[in-house]
mmCIF file of C-alpha atoms in Angstrom:
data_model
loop_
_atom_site.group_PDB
_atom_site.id
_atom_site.type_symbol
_atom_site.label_atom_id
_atom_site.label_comp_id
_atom_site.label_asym_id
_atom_site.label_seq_id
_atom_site.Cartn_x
_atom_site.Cartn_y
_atom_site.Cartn_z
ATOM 1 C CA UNK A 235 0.000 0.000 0.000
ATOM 2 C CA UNK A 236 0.836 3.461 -0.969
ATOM 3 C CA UNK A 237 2.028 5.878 1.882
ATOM 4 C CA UNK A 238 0.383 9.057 2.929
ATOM 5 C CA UNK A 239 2.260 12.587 3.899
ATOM 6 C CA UNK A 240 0.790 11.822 7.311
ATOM 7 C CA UNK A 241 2.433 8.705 7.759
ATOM 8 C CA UNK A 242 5.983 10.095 6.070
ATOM 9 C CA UNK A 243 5.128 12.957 8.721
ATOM 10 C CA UNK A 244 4.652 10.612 12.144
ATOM 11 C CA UNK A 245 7.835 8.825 10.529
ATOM 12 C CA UNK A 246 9.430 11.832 10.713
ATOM 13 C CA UNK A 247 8.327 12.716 14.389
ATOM 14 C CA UNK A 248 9.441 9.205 15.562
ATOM 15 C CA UNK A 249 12.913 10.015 14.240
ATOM 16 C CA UNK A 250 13.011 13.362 15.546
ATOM 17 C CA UNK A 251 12.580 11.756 19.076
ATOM 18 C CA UNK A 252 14.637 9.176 18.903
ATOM 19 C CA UNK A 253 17.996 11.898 17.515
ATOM 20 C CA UNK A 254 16.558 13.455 20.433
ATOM 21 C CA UNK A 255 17.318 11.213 22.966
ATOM 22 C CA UNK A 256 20.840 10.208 21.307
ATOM 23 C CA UNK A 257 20.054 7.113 19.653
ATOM 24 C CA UNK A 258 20.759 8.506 16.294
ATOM 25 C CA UNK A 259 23.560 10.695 15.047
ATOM 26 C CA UNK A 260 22.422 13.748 12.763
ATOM 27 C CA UNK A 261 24.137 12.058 9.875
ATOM 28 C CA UNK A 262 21.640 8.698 10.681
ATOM 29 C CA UNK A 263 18.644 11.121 11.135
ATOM 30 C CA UNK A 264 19.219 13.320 8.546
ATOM 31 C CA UNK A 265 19.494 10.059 6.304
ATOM 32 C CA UNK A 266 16.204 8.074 7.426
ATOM 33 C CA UNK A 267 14.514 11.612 7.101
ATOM 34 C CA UNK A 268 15.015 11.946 3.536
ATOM 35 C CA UNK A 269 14.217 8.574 3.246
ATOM 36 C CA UNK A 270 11.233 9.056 4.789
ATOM 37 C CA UNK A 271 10.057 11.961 2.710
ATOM 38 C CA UNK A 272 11.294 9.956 -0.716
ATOM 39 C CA UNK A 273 9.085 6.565 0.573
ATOM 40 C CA UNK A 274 6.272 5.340 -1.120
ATOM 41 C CA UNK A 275 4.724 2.564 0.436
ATOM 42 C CA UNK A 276 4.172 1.209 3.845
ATOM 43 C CA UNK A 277 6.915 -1.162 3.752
ATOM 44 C CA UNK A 278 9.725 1.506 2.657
ATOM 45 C CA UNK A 279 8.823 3.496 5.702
ATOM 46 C CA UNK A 280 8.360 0.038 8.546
ATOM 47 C CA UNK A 281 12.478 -0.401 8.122
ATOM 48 C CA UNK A 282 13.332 3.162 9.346
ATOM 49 C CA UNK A 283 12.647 2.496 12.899
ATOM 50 C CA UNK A 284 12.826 -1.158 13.050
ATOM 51 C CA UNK A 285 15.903 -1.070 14.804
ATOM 52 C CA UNK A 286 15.084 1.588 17.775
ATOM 53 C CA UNK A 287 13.610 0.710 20.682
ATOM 54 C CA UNK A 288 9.773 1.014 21.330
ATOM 55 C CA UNK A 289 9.805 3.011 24.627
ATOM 56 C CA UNK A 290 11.469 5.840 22.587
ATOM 57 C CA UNK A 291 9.930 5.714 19.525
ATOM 58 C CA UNK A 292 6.190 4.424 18.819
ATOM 59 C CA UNK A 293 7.113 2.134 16.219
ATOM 60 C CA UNK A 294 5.497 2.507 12.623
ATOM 61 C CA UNK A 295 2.925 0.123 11.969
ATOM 62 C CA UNK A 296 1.189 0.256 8.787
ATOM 63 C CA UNK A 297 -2.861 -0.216 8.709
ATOM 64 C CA UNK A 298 -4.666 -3.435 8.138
ATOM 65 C CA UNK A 299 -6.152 -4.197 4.777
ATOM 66 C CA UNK A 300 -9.506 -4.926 4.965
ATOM 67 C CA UNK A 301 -12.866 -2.783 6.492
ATOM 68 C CA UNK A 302 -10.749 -2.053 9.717
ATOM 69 C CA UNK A 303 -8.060 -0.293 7.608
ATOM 70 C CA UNK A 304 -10.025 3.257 7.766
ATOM 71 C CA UNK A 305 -7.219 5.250 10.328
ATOM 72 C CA UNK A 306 -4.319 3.167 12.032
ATOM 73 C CA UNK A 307 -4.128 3.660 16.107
ATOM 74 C CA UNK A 308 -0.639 5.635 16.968
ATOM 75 C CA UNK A 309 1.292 3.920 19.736
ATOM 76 C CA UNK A 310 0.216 5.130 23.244
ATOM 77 C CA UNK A 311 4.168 7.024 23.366
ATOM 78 C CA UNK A 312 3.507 8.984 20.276
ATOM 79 C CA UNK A 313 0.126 10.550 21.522
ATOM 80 C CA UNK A 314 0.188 14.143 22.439
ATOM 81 C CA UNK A 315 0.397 15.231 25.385
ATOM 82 C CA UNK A 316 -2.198 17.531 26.135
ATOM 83 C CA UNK A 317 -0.681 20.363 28.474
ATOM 84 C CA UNK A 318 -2.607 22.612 30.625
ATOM 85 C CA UNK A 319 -3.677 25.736 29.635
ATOM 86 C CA UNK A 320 -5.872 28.568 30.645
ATOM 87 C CA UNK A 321 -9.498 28.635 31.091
ATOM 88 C CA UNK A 322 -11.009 31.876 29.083
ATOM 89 C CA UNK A 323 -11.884 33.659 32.167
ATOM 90 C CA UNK A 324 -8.580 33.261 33.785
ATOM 91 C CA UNK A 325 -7.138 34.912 30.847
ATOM 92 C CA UNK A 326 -9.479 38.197 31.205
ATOM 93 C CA UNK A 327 -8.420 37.809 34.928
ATOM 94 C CA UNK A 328 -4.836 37.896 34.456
ATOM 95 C CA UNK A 329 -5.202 39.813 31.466
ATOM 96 C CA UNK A 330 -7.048 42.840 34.163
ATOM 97 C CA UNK A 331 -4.456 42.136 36.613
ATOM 98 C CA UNK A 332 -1.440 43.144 34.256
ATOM 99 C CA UNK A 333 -3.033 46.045 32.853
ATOM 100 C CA UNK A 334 -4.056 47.914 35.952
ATOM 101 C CA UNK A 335 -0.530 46.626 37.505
ATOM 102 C CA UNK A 336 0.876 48.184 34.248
ATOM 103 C CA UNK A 337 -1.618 51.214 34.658
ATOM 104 C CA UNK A 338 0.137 51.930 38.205
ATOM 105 C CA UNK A 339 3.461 51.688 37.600
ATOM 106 C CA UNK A 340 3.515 53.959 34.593
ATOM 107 C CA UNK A 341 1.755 56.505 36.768
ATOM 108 C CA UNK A 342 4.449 55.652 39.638
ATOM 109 C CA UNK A 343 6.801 56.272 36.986
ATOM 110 C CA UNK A 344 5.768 59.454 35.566
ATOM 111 C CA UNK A 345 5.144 61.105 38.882
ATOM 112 C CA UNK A 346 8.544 59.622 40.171
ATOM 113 C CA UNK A 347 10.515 61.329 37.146
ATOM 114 C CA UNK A 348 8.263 65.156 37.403
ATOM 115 C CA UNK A 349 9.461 64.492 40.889
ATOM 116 C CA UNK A 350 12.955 63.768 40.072
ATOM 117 C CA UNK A 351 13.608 61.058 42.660
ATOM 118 C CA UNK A 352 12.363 57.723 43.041
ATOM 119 C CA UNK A 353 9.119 57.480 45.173
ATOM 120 C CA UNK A 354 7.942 54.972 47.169
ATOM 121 C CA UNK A 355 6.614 51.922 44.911
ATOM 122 C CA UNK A 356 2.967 52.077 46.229
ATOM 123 C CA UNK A 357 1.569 50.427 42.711
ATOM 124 C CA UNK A 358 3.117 46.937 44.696
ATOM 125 C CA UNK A 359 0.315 47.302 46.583
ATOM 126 C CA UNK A 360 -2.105 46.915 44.149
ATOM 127 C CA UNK A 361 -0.417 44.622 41.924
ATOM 128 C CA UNK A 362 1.473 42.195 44.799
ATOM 129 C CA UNK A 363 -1.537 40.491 46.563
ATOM 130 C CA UNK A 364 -4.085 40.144 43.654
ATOM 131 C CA UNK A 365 -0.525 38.345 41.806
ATOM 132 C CA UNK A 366 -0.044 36.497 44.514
ATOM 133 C CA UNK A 367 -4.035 35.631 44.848
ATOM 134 C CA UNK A 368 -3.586 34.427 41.339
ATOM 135 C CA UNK A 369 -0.598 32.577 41.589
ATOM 136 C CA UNK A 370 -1.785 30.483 44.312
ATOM 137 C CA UNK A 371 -5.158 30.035 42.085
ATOM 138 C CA UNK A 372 -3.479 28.541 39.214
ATOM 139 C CA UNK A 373 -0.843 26.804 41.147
ATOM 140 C CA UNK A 374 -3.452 24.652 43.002
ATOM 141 C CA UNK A 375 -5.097 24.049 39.695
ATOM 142 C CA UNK A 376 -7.999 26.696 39.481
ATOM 143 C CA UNK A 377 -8.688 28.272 35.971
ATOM 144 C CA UNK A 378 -6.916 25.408 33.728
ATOM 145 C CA UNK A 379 -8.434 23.347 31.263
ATOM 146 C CA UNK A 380 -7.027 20.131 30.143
ATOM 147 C CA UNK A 381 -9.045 18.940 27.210
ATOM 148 C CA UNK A 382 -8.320 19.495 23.768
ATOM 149 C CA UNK A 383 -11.976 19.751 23.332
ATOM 150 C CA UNK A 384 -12.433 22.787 25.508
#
């Protein structure tokens, strides 16, 4: 069976992890990568990572012929891994937080140079505990989303 530029790609990405970890020298990975984008089936693409292990690379294995053929499973290794990110009202939280903290030290700053010597940062004030209110919010877990679905 013909290859597709998704499976030359996940080829590709399997490589790429295993030069990371050392297993292959650039002169190996830059080789199996051009092999990889000049393969045409299945079975020119199976012998590029035949030989590495399959902790660190989810080995390539082509799709079954038949009615089950449709989209072949990845390895559980080569998965993404989904990484936390912000809820959308976290964002406009933090997003408040930096502009009036912003807001306040550009006015400290301004009055601080008419004045012509440093005054005392009172703009911490205002920006130090709501930070630190956030920080301990997101640290514990608060505000982030996991799914990719989201």
């Amino acid at each position: 069976m013909r290859a597709s530029d998704a499976d030359r790609q996940l080829v590709v990405h399997n490589l790429q992890r295993a030069h990371d970890d050392g297993r292959l020298t650039l002169a190996e990975f830059d080789e199996r990568t051009r092999q990889a984008y000049s393969a045409r089936t299945y079975a020119d693409l199976a012998v590029l990572t035949v030989d590495l292990p399959d902790a660190v690379v989810a080995p390539y294995r082509p799709p079954a012929v038949g009615p089950a053929a449709a989209v072949p499973e990845p390895a559980e290794d080569a998965k993404d891994v989904v990484k936390p990110r912000a809820s959308p009202a976290w964002r406009v939280v933090g997003s408040t937080w930096f502009a009036v903290s912003m807001i306040n030290f550009l006015i400290w700053g301004v009055i601080s140079l008419a004045v012509g010597d440093a005054l005392y940062p009172w703009w911490i004030w205002v920006a130090g505990p709501w930070g630190a209110v956030l920080l301990v919010g997101w640290l514990s877990g608060l505000g982030q989303r996991r799914g990719a679905d989201d």
